[in-house]
Coordinates of C-alpha atoms in Angstrom, one line a residue:
Chain A
M1 CA -34.5 -27.1 -16.0
S2 CA -36.4 -26.1 -12.9
D3 CA -36.4 -22.6 -11.5
T4 CA -34.4 -23.7 -8.6
A5 CA -31.7 -25.3 -10.8
E6 CA -31.5 -22.1 -12.9
K7 CA -31.1 -19.9 -9.9
V8 CA -28.6 -22.3 -8.3
K9 CA -26.6 -22.2 -11.5
K10 CA -26.6 -18.4 -11.7
I11 CA -25.4 -18.2 -8.2
V12 CA -22.5 -20.6 -8.7
V13 CA -21.4 -18.8 -11.9
E14 CA -21.4 -15.4 -10.1
H15 CA -19.7 -16.5 -6.9
L16 CA -17.1 -18.9 -8.4
G17 CA -16.5 -16.8 -11.6
V18 CA -16.7 -20.0 -13.8
D19 CA -18.2 -20.6 -17.3
E20 CA -21.8 -21.4 -17.3
A21 CA -21.2 -24.5 -19.4
K22 CA -19.1 -26.0 -16.6
V23 CA -21.9 -25.9 -14.1
T24 CA -23.4 -29.3 -14.9
P25 CA -25.5 -31.1 -12.2
E26 CA -22.6 -33.5 -11.5
A27 CA -20.0 -30.8 -11.2
S28 CA -18.3 -30.8 -7.8
F29 CA -17.7 -27.3 -6.4
I30 CA -14.2 -28.2 -5.1
D31 CA -13.0 -30.8 -7.7
D32 CA -14.5 -29.3 -10.9
L33 CA -15.3 -25.6 -10.2
G34 CA -12.1 -24.4 -8.5
A35 CA -13.8 -23.6 -5.1
D36 CA -12.1 -24.0 -1.7
S37 CA -13.6 -24.7 1.6
L38 CA -14.2 -21.0 2.3
D39 CA -15.8 -20.6 -1.2
T40 CA -18.3 -23.3 -0.4
V41 CA -19.3 -21.8 3.0
E42 CA -20.0 -18.5 1.1
L43 CA -21.9 -20.3 -1.7
V44 CA -24.2 -22.0 0.9
M45 CA -24.8 -18.6 2.5
A46 CA -25.7 -17.3 -0.9
F47 CA -28.2 -20.1 -1.4
E48 CA -29.8 -19.5 2.0
E49 CA -30.2 -15.7 1.2
A50 CA -31.6 -16.4 -2.4
F51 CA -34.0 -19.2 -1.5
G52 CA -35.0 -18.1 2.1
V53 CA -34.0 -21.4 3.6
E54 CA -31.8 -22.4 6.5
I55 CA -28.9 -24.8 5.7
P56 CA -27.3 -26.0 8.9
D57 CA -23.6 -26.8 8.9
D58 CA -24.1 -30.6 9.0
A59 CA -26.3 -30.4 5.9
A60 CA -24.1 -27.9 4.2
E61 CA -21.1 -30.3 4.5
K62 CA -23.0 -32.8 2.5
I63 CA -23.6 -30.4 -0.4
T64 CA -20.6 -31.0 -2.6
T65 CA -22.2 -30.9 -6.1
V66 CA -24.6 -28.6 -8.1
K67 CA -27.2 -31.3 -7.9
D68 CA -26.8 -31.8 -4.1
A69 CA -27.7 -28.1 -3.7
I70 CA -30.7 -28.1 -6.0
D71 CA -32.1 -31.3 -4.3
Y72 CA -31.6 -30.0 -0.9
I73 CA -33.2 -26.7 -1.7
E74 CA -36.1 -28.3 -3.4
K75 CA -36.7 -30.6 -0.6
Q76 CA -36.7 -27.7 1.9
K77 CA -39.1 -25.7 -0.2
A78 CA -41.5 -28.6 -0.5
A79 CA -41.5 -29.2 3.2
Chain B
M1 CA 23.4 -15.3 15.5
F2 CA 24.5 -14.2 12.1
G3 CA 27.8 -16.2 12.5
H4 CA 27.4 -17.3 8.9
L5 CA 28.1 -13.9 7.4
S6 CA 31.4 -12.2 7.3
A7 CA 29.9 -8.9 6.1
P8 CA 26.4 -7.6 5.2
R9 CA 25.5 -8.1 1.6
R10 CA 24.6 -5.3 -0.8
V11 CA 21.0 -4.7 -1.7
V12 CA 19.7 -3.0 -4.8
V13 CA 16.4 -2.1 -6.2
T14 CA 15.5 -3.9 -9.5
G15 CA 11.8 -3.4 -9.8
M16 CA 9.1 -0.7 -8.8
G17 CA 5.3 -0.5 -9.0
I18 CA 2.9 2.1 -7.9
A19 CA -0.8 2.8 -7.7
C20 CA -1.6 6.3 -6.2
P21 CA -3.8 9.4 -6.6
L22 CA -1.8 10.3 -9.7
G23 CA -2.7 7.0 -11.3
L24 CA -1.1 3.7 -12.1
G25 CA 2.3 3.0 -13.3
V26 CA 5.7 4.4 -12.2
E27 CA 6.6 6.4 -15.4
H28 CA 3.0 7.7 -15.7
V29 CA 2.9 8.8 -12.1
W30 CA 6.3 10.4 -12.2
K31 CA 5.6 12.2 -15.3
R32 CA 2.6 13.9 -13.8
M33 CA 4.3 14.6 -10.5
T34 CA 7.3 16.3 -12.1
A35 CA 5.0 18.4 -14.2
G36 CA 3.5 19.6 -11.0
E37 CA 0.1 17.9 -11.3
S38 CA -2.1 17.1 -8.3
G39 CA -4.0 13.8 -7.6
L40 CA -6.2 15.4 -5.0
G41 CA -9.9 15.9 -5.3
A42 CA -13.4 16.2 -3.7
I43 CA -14.5 12.8 -2.4
Q44 CA -17.3 11.5 -4.5
S45 CA -17.4 7.9 -3.6
F46 CA -19.2 8.2 -0.3
D47 CA -21.3 10.7 1.8
V48 CA -19.0 13.4 3.2
S49 CA -21.7 15.8 4.4
Q50 CA -21.0 15.1 8.2
L51 CA -17.3 15.2 7.7
P52 CA -15.3 18.4 8.3
S53 CA -12.7 17.2 5.7
K54 CA -14.1 16.4 2.3
V55 CA -11.0 16.1 0.1
A56 CA -8.7 13.2 -0.4
G57 CA -6.3 11.5 -2.9
Q58 CA -8.0 8.5 -4.5
V59 CA -6.7 6.2 -7.2
P60 CA -8.5 7.3 -10.3
S61 CA -11.0 4.8 -11.7
G62 CA -10.8 3.9 -15.4
P63 CA -9.0 1.7 -17.9
K64 CA -5.5 0.5 -17.4
A65 CA -4.5 2.0 -20.7
E66 CA -5.2 5.5 -19.3
G67 CA -3.1 4.9 -16.1
K68 CA -6.3 4.3 -14.1
L69 CA -7.6 1.4 -12.0
D70 CA -10.4 -1.0 -13.1
I71 CA -9.9 -3.8 -10.7
A72 CA -11.6 -6.3 -13.0
E73 CA -8.5 -5.9 -15.3
W74 CA -6.3 -7.1 -12.5
I75 CA -8.0 -9.6 -10.3
P76 CA -10.6 -12.3 -11.0
V77 CA -14.0 -11.3 -10.0
K78 CA -14.4 -14.2 -7.6
D79 CA -11.2 -13.2 -5.7
V80 CA -11.9 -9.4 -5.4
K81 CA -14.5 -10.0 -2.7
K82 CA -11.9 -12.0 -0.7
M83 CA -9.7 -8.9 -0.2
D84 CA -10.1 -5.4 1.2
R85 CA -9.1 -2.7 -1.2
F86 CA -5.7 -2.2 0.3
I87 CA -4.7 -5.7 -0.7
Q88 CA -6.1 -5.3 -4.2
L89 CA -3.9 -2.1 -4.5
A90 CA -0.9 -4.1 -3.2
L91 CA -1.5 -6.7 -5.9
V92 CA -1.7 -4.0 -8.6
A93 CA 1.6 -2.4 -7.5
A94 CA 3.2 -5.9 -7.1
E95 CA 2.3 -6.9 -10.6
E96 CA 4.2 -3.8 -12.0
A97 CA 7.1 -4.2 -9.7
V98 CA 7.8 -8.0 -10.4
T99 CA 7.2 -7.5 -14.1
D100 CA 9.5 -4.6 -14.1
A101 CA 12.2 -6.6 -12.3
G102 CA 11.7 -9.5 -14.6
W103 CA 11.9 -11.8 -11.6
K104 CA 9.2 -14.4 -11.4
P105 CA 11.1 -17.5 -10.0
E106 CA 10.7 -20.7 -11.9
D107 CA 12.4 -23.2 -9.7
E108 CA 11.8 -24.2 -6.0
A109 CA 15.3 -23.0 -4.8
A110 CA 14.6 -19.5 -6.2
R111 CA 11.1 -19.5 -4.9
C112 CA 12.4 -20.2 -1.5
R113 CA 14.9 -17.4 -1.6
T114 CA 12.4 -14.8 -2.6
G115 CA 10.3 -13.2 0.1
V116 CA 7.5 -10.7 0.6
M117 CA 7.2 -7.9 3.2
I118 CA 4.2 -5.6 2.4
G119 CA 2.7 -3.6 5.2
S120 CA -0.2 -1.3 5.9
G121 CA -1.0 1.2 8.6
I122 CA -4.5 0.2 9.2
G123 CA -5.5 -2.6 6.9
G124 CA -9.0 -3.5 6.1
L125 CA -10.8 -0.8 7.9
P126 CA -13.7 -0.5 5.5
T127 CA -14.2 -4.3 5.7
I128 CA -14.3 -4.2 9.5
Y129 CA -16.8 -1.4 9.5
E130 CA -19.1 -3.4 7.1
A131 CA -18.9 -6.5 9.1
S132 CA -19.7 -4.5 12.2
V133 CA -22.9 -3.1 10.7
Q134 CA -23.9 -6.5 9.6
I135 CA -23.6 -7.8 13.1
Y136 CA -25.3 -4.8 14.5
E137 CA -28.2 -5.6 12.1
G138 CA -28.5 -9.1 13.5
K139 CA -27.0 -10.8 10.5
T140 CA -24.1 -12.4 12.3
R141 CA -24.7 -15.8 10.7
R142 CA -24.3 -14.0 7.2
L143 CA -20.8 -12.8 7.9
S144 CA -18.6 -13.6 4.9
P145 CA -16.0 -16.5 5.6
F146 CA -13.6 -14.1 3.9
F147 CA -14.1 -11.2 6.4
I148 CA -10.9 -11.9 8.5
P149 CA -8.5 -12.8 5.7
S150 CA -9.8 -9.8 3.9
A151 CA -9.1 -7.4 6.7
L152 CA -5.8 -8.8 8.0
I153 CA -2.8 -6.6 7.2
N154 CA -0.3 -9.5 6.3
L155 CA -2.7 -10.8 3.8
A156 CA -1.2 -8.3 1.3
S157 CA 2.0 -10.1 1.6
G158 CA 0.0 -13.5 1.7
H159 CA -1.7 -12.8 -1.6
V160 CA 1.4 -11.7 -3.4
S161 CA 3.3 -14.7 -2.2
I162 CA 0.4 -17.0 -3.4
K163 CA 0.2 -15.3 -6.8
Y164 CA 3.8 -15.6 -7.6
G165 CA 4.7 -18.7 -5.6
L166 CA 7.2 -16.8 -3.4
K167 CA 8.2 -19.1 -0.5
G168 CA 10.8 -17.1 1.2
P169 CA 10.3 -15.0 4.4
N170 CA 6.7 -13.8 4.5
H171 CA 6.4 -10.9 6.8
S172 CA 4.4 -7.6 7.3
V173 CA 5.0 -4.3 9.0
V174 CA 2.5 -2.2 10.9
T175 CA 3.9 1.0 12.1
A176 CA 1.2 3.6 11.1
C177 CA 2.7 6.2 8.7
A178 CA 6.2 4.9 9.0
T179 CA 5.2 1.4 7.7
G180 CA 6.5 1.8 4.2
V181 CA 10.0 2.9 5.1
H182 CA 10.1 0.1 7.8
A183 CA 9.0 -2.5 5.2
L184 CA 11.7 -1.5 2.8
G185 CA 14.5 -1.1 5.4
D186 CA 13.6 -4.4 7.2
A187 CA 13.3 -6.3 3.8
A188 CA 16.7 -4.9 2.8
R189 CA 18.1 -6.2 6.0
L190 CA 16.8 -9.7 5.5
I191 CA 18.6 -9.7 2.2
A192 CA 21.8 -8.2 3.8
L193 CA 21.7 -10.8 6.4
G194 CA 21.2 -13.7 4.1
D195 CA 17.6 -14.7 4.8
A196 CA 16.6 -14.1 1.2
D197 CA 18.1 -13.0 -2.1
V198 CA 15.0 -11.1 -3.3
M199 CA 12.3 -9.3 -1.3
V200 CA 9.1 -7.9 -2.7
A201 CA 8.5 -5.0 -0.3
G202 CA 6.4 -2.0 0.3
G203 CA 3.2 -0.7 1.7
A204 CA -0.5 -0.4 0.8
E205 CA -3.4 1.6 2.3
A206 CA -7.0 2.2 1.4
A207 CA -8.6 4.0 4.4
V208 CA -10.2 6.8 2.3
S209 CA -13.6 5.6 3.6
E210 CA -16.3 7.1 5.8
I211 CA -14.7 5.4 9.0
G212 CA -11.2 6.3 8.1
M213 CA -11.9 9.9 7.3
A214 CA -14.1 10.3 10.4
G215 CA -11.4 8.8 12.5
F216 CA -8.6 11.1 11.4
C217 CA -11.1 14.0 11.5
A218 CA -11.8 13.1 15.2
S219 CA -8.1 13.3 15.9
R220 CA -8.0 16.8 14.2
A221 CA -5.4 15.6 11.8
L222 CA -7.0 16.5 8.5
S223 CA -7.1 19.7 6.3
T224 CA -10.6 21.2 6.7
G225 CA -10.1 24.7 5.1
F226 CA -9.7 23.7 1.4
N227 CA -12.9 21.6 0.7
D228 CA -13.7 23.9 -2.3
T229 CA -10.2 23.9 -3.6
P230 CA -8.9 20.3 -3.1
T231 CA -5.7 20.6 -5.0
K232 CA -4.6 23.5 -2.6
A233 CA -5.4 21.4 0.5
S234 CA -1.9 19.7 0.9
R235 CA 0.6 22.5 1.3
P236 CA 3.7 21.4 3.3
W237 CA 5.6 24.2 5.1
D238 CA 3.1 26.9 3.7
K239 CA 1.9 29.3 6.3
D240 CA -1.9 28.4 5.4
R241 CA -1.5 24.6 5.9
D242 CA -4.1 23.2 8.2
G243 CA -3.7 19.4 8.3
F244 CA -2.8 16.5 6.1
V245 CA -5.0 15.1 3.2
M246 CA -5.8 11.4 3.3
G247 CA -4.5 9.4 0.3
E248 CA -4.7 5.7 -0.7
G249 CA -2.5 3.6 -2.9
A250 CA 0.4 1.2 -2.8
G251 CA 4.1 1.2 -3.5
V252 CA 6.0 -2.0 -4.1
L253 CA 9.7 -2.5 -4.8
V254 CA 11.7 -5.5 -5.7
L255 CA 14.8 -5.5 -3.6
E256 CA 17.7 -7.8 -4.6
E257 CA 21.1 -8.9 -3.4
Y258 CA 23.6 -7.1 -5.6
E259 CA 25.4 -10.1 -7.1
H260 CA 22.0 -12.0 -7.7
A261 CA 20.9 -8.9 -9.7
K262 CA 24.1 -8.5 -11.6
K263 CA 24.3 -12.2 -12.5
R264 CA 20.9 -12.1 -14.2
G265 CA 21.6 -8.9 -16.0
A266 CA 18.8 -7.1 -14.1
K267 CA 18.3 -3.3 -14.4
I268 CA 19.4 -1.7 -11.3
Y269 CA 17.6 1.5 -10.2
A270 CA 19.6 2.3 -7.0
E271 CA 21.2 0.8 -4.0
V272 CA 19.8 0.7 -0.5
I273 CA 22.8 1.9 1.5
G274 CA 21.3 3.2 4.8
Y275 CA 18.4 2.7 7.2
G276 CA 17.7 4.3 10.6
M277 CA 15.0 4.1 13.2
S278 CA 14.0 5.8 16.4
G279 CA 11.2 6.1 18.9
D280 CA 10.0 9.5 20.4
A281 CA 8.8 8.0 23.8
H282 CA 6.7 11.2 24.1
H283 CA 3.1 11.3 22.8
I284 CA 0.7 9.1 21.0
T285 CA 0.2 11.5 18.0
A286 CA 2.5 14.5 18.4
P287 CA 6.2 14.7 17.7
T288 CA 8.6 16.2 20.3
E289 CA 9.0 19.9 19.8
D290 CA 12.6 19.8 19.1
G291 CA 12.2 17.0 16.5
D292 CA 14.7 14.8 18.4
G293 CA 13.1 11.5 17.1
A294 CA 13.4 12.6 13.5
Y295 CA 17.0 13.8 14.0
R296 CA 18.1 10.5 15.5
S297 CA 16.3 8.4 12.9
M298 CA 18.0 10.4 10.1
K299 CA 21.4 10.3 11.9
A300 CA 21.2 6.5 12.3
A301 CA 20.3 6.1 8.7
L302 CA 23.4 8.1 7.6
A303 CA 25.7 6.4 10.0
S304 CA 24.5 3.0 8.6
A305 CA 25.3 4.4 5.2
G306 CA 28.7 5.5 6.3
L307 CA 28.0 9.0 4.9
T308 CA 28.2 12.6 6.3
P309 CA 25.1 14.7 5.6
D310 CA 26.8 16.9 3.0
R311 CA 26.9 13.8 0.7
V312 CA 23.0 13.7 0.5
Q313 CA 21.6 16.0 -2.2
Y314 CA 17.9 15.3 -1.8
V315 CA 15.5 14.6 1.1
N316 CA 11.9 13.3 0.5
A317 CA 10.3 14.7 3.6
H318 CA 7.6 13.3 5.9
G319 CA 6.1 16.7 5.4
T320 CA 2.4 15.9 5.8
S321 CA 1.1 19.5 5.8
T322 CA 0.2 19.6 9.6
P323 CA 0.8 22.9 11.4
M324 CA 3.1 21.3 13.9
G325 CA 5.0 18.5 12.2
D326 CA 6.4 20.2 9.2
D327 CA 8.6 22.8 10.7
I328 CA 9.7 20.4 13.5
E329 CA 11.1 18.0 10.7
L330 CA 12.6 21.0 8.9
S331 CA 14.5 22.0 12.1
A332 CA 15.7 18.5 12.5
V333 CA 17.1 18.4 9.0
E334 CA 18.7 21.8 9.4
R335 CA 20.3 20.8 12.7
L336 CA 21.7 17.5 11.2
W337 CA 22.9 19.0 7.9
G338 CA 24.4 22.2 9.5
D339 CA 26.3 24.2 6.9
A340 CA 25.5 21.7 4.3
A341 CA 21.7 22.6 4.5
K342 CA 22.4 25.3 1.9
G343 CA 23.0 22.8 -0.8
L344 CA 20.2 20.6 0.0
A345 CA 16.9 20.2 -1.8
M346 CA 13.9 18.7 0.2
S347 CA 10.4 18.4 -1.0
S348 CA 7.1 16.8 0.1
T349 CA 5.5 14.8 -2.6
K350 CA 2.5 14.6 -0.2
S351 CA 1.6 17.9 -1.6
A352 CA 0.6 16.1 -4.8
V353 CA -0.7 12.7 -3.6
G354 CA -1.7 13.3 -0.1
H355 CA -0.7 11.1 2.8
L356 CA -0.9 7.5 1.9
L357 CA -0.2 6.5 5.6
G358 CA 1.2 3.0 5.5
A359 CA 2.0 3.2 1.8
A360 CA 3.6 6.6 2.1
G361 CA 7.1 5.4 2.7
A362 CA 7.1 3.0 -0.1
V363 CA 5.8 5.4 -2.9
E364 CA 8.0 8.1 -1.5
G365 CA 10.9 5.7 -1.6
I366 CA 10.0 5.2 -5.3
F367 CA 10.0 9.0 -5.9
S368 CA 13.3 9.3 -4.2
I369 CA 14.9 6.7 -6.4
L370 CA 13.5 8.4 -9.5
A371 CA 14.8 11.7 -8.3
I372 CA 18.2 10.0 -8.4
R373 CA 17.7 8.3 -11.7
D374 CA 16.5 11.4 -13.5
G375 CA 18.3 14.2 -11.6
I376 CA 15.0 15.8 -10.7
A377 CA 13.8 17.0 -7.4
P378 CA 9.9 16.6 -7.5
P379 CA 8.1 19.9 -6.3
T380 CA 6.4 20.8 -3.1
L381 CA 3.0 22.0 -4.5
N382 CA 1.3 25.0 -2.8
L383 CA 4.3 26.2 -1.0
D384 CA 3.4 29.8 -1.8
S385 CA 4.5 31.5 1.5
P386 CA 6.6 29.3 3.8
S387 CA 5.7 29.8 7.4
R388 CA 9.5 30.3 7.9
E389 CA 12.5 30.7 5.9
S390 CA 15.1 28.0 5.6
P391 CA 18.5 27.7 3.8
I392 CA 17.2 24.3 2.6
D393 CA 15.6 24.6 -1.0
R394 CA 12.1 23.1 -0.6
V395 CA 11.5 23.0 -4.4
A396 CA 8.4 25.2 -4.2
N397 CA 5.8 24.4 -6.8
V398 CA 8.1 23.6 -9.8
A399 CA 10.4 20.6 -10.2
Q400 CA 14.1 21.2 -10.3
E401 CA 16.9 19.6 -12.3
R402 CA 19.7 18.7 -9.8
R403 CA 22.5 16.3 -9.5
I404 CA 21.3 13.7 -7.0
D405 CA 23.6 10.9 -6.2
V406 CA 22.1 10.2 -2.8
A407 CA 18.6 10.6 -1.4
L408 CA 17.1 10.1 2.1
S409 CA 13.4 9.6 2.7
N410 CA 11.6 10.1 6.0
S411 CA 8.5 8.6 7.4
F412 CA 7.1 9.2 10.9
G413 CA 4.1 7.5 12.5
F414 CA 1.7 7.8 15.4
G415 CA 3.0 6.3 18.5
G416 CA 6.3 8.2 17.9
T417 CA 7.8 5.8 15.5
N418 CA 10.4 7.2 13.0
A419 CA 12.2 5.6 10.0
S420 CA 14.7 7.0 7.4
I421 CA 16.1 5.2 4.4
V422 CA 19.0 6.1 2.2
F423 CA 19.4 5.3 -1.6
R424 CA 22.4 5.8 -3.7
K425 CA 22.8 6.0 -7.5
A426 CA 23.5 2.5 -9.0
A427 CA 27.4 2.3 -9.3

């Protein structure tokens, strides 16, 4: 697992208070991890803070799974 | 309006929960209070070097088993950050109250007949402070999406309703230090008038923070002369009193329609038999010198109870330990009780827990009910030399065994708002 993936996973576990095992790449924040829309707003802010990236609202709306987050952040970091 | 009722319905108390500076749990707190213990101490949780008042009553931290608060034992970590401390305290007290009442409605009809009315004087002040600092530091975009719902006063009622699925009236009171009594009285009325069969009602406050302390210091309301002896700082009616001591906590009661409680075999602590209110129309923070507002509030409460003052054996006073307010309230009680003042016991439990602002009326309602249940008037600590004599026994320093069938509790708030509530022993 990449550093980014590890870090994303850790943030999700901390913010949503879920079991680490449930945070698979395919897991949906809302459908599988018990988040509501405000939780996801906060989660995206936590990603921005942790990775030093900007995630505009229209991009944030498309981040619905753990993998979406990892991919977006890695793309931003590579750019 | 109200044409569906031939008469108001009776309202009883079937559950109680408390979090206050003496700890968590009604029995634990009451035992300590009647033993004359104090929950006040020096503030350790934030920097008080610039504050003239450095004492407060804070809910003790520690495990539940010791009657202390470890919020992780009560609320999931991911939810804690969504609510200011006053909401957390409300949830803790509500859990005890609904468990005590044995009322967690299972079907939709029962859920829709159970409401919530928990108020707060100030609400999420520390949360607002932190958000302001964040904006000042240019981090506006980083503001938590939970900032507003964390700070809003009615979110105490909101969270309690969500947790237990209570779909009846969802309401909240904001009347400064009179909040707790208004919440209990208004919730009782909703039951009496048929809007609900059960109400989870009370008050919560957590303003013992830098901004809360600084604010009340600025209005010259707090005690400043007892920073080295915090347990002596709250001393209602004593000649050396010099202001109130800030406290935090929550009190929640389950109020229930009498037949509803009887039918399910609920334990009944007491009946809510009277409720009165008044406004001073005088000054933003000071009462009128003749205590007219307090007098009319108590008089209205007794009138709604259909009782003369001599039928009341105990008054839980507003008694905040301010130089002005204490004797004004005392005079108002003496005037209303007249010759019956000789047989009356009146104490201020703020001497032990401080002033819980919007939660005060709710926790003092609980203390009044326990006074009836156990026949014990809780003490007024530090009443060593009264600033003036009175025929009323103010229960100085030591609890007294007394026959108490009826108790009245007062709460008065900034803005000149007054409320009094009357409880009677369960028949």
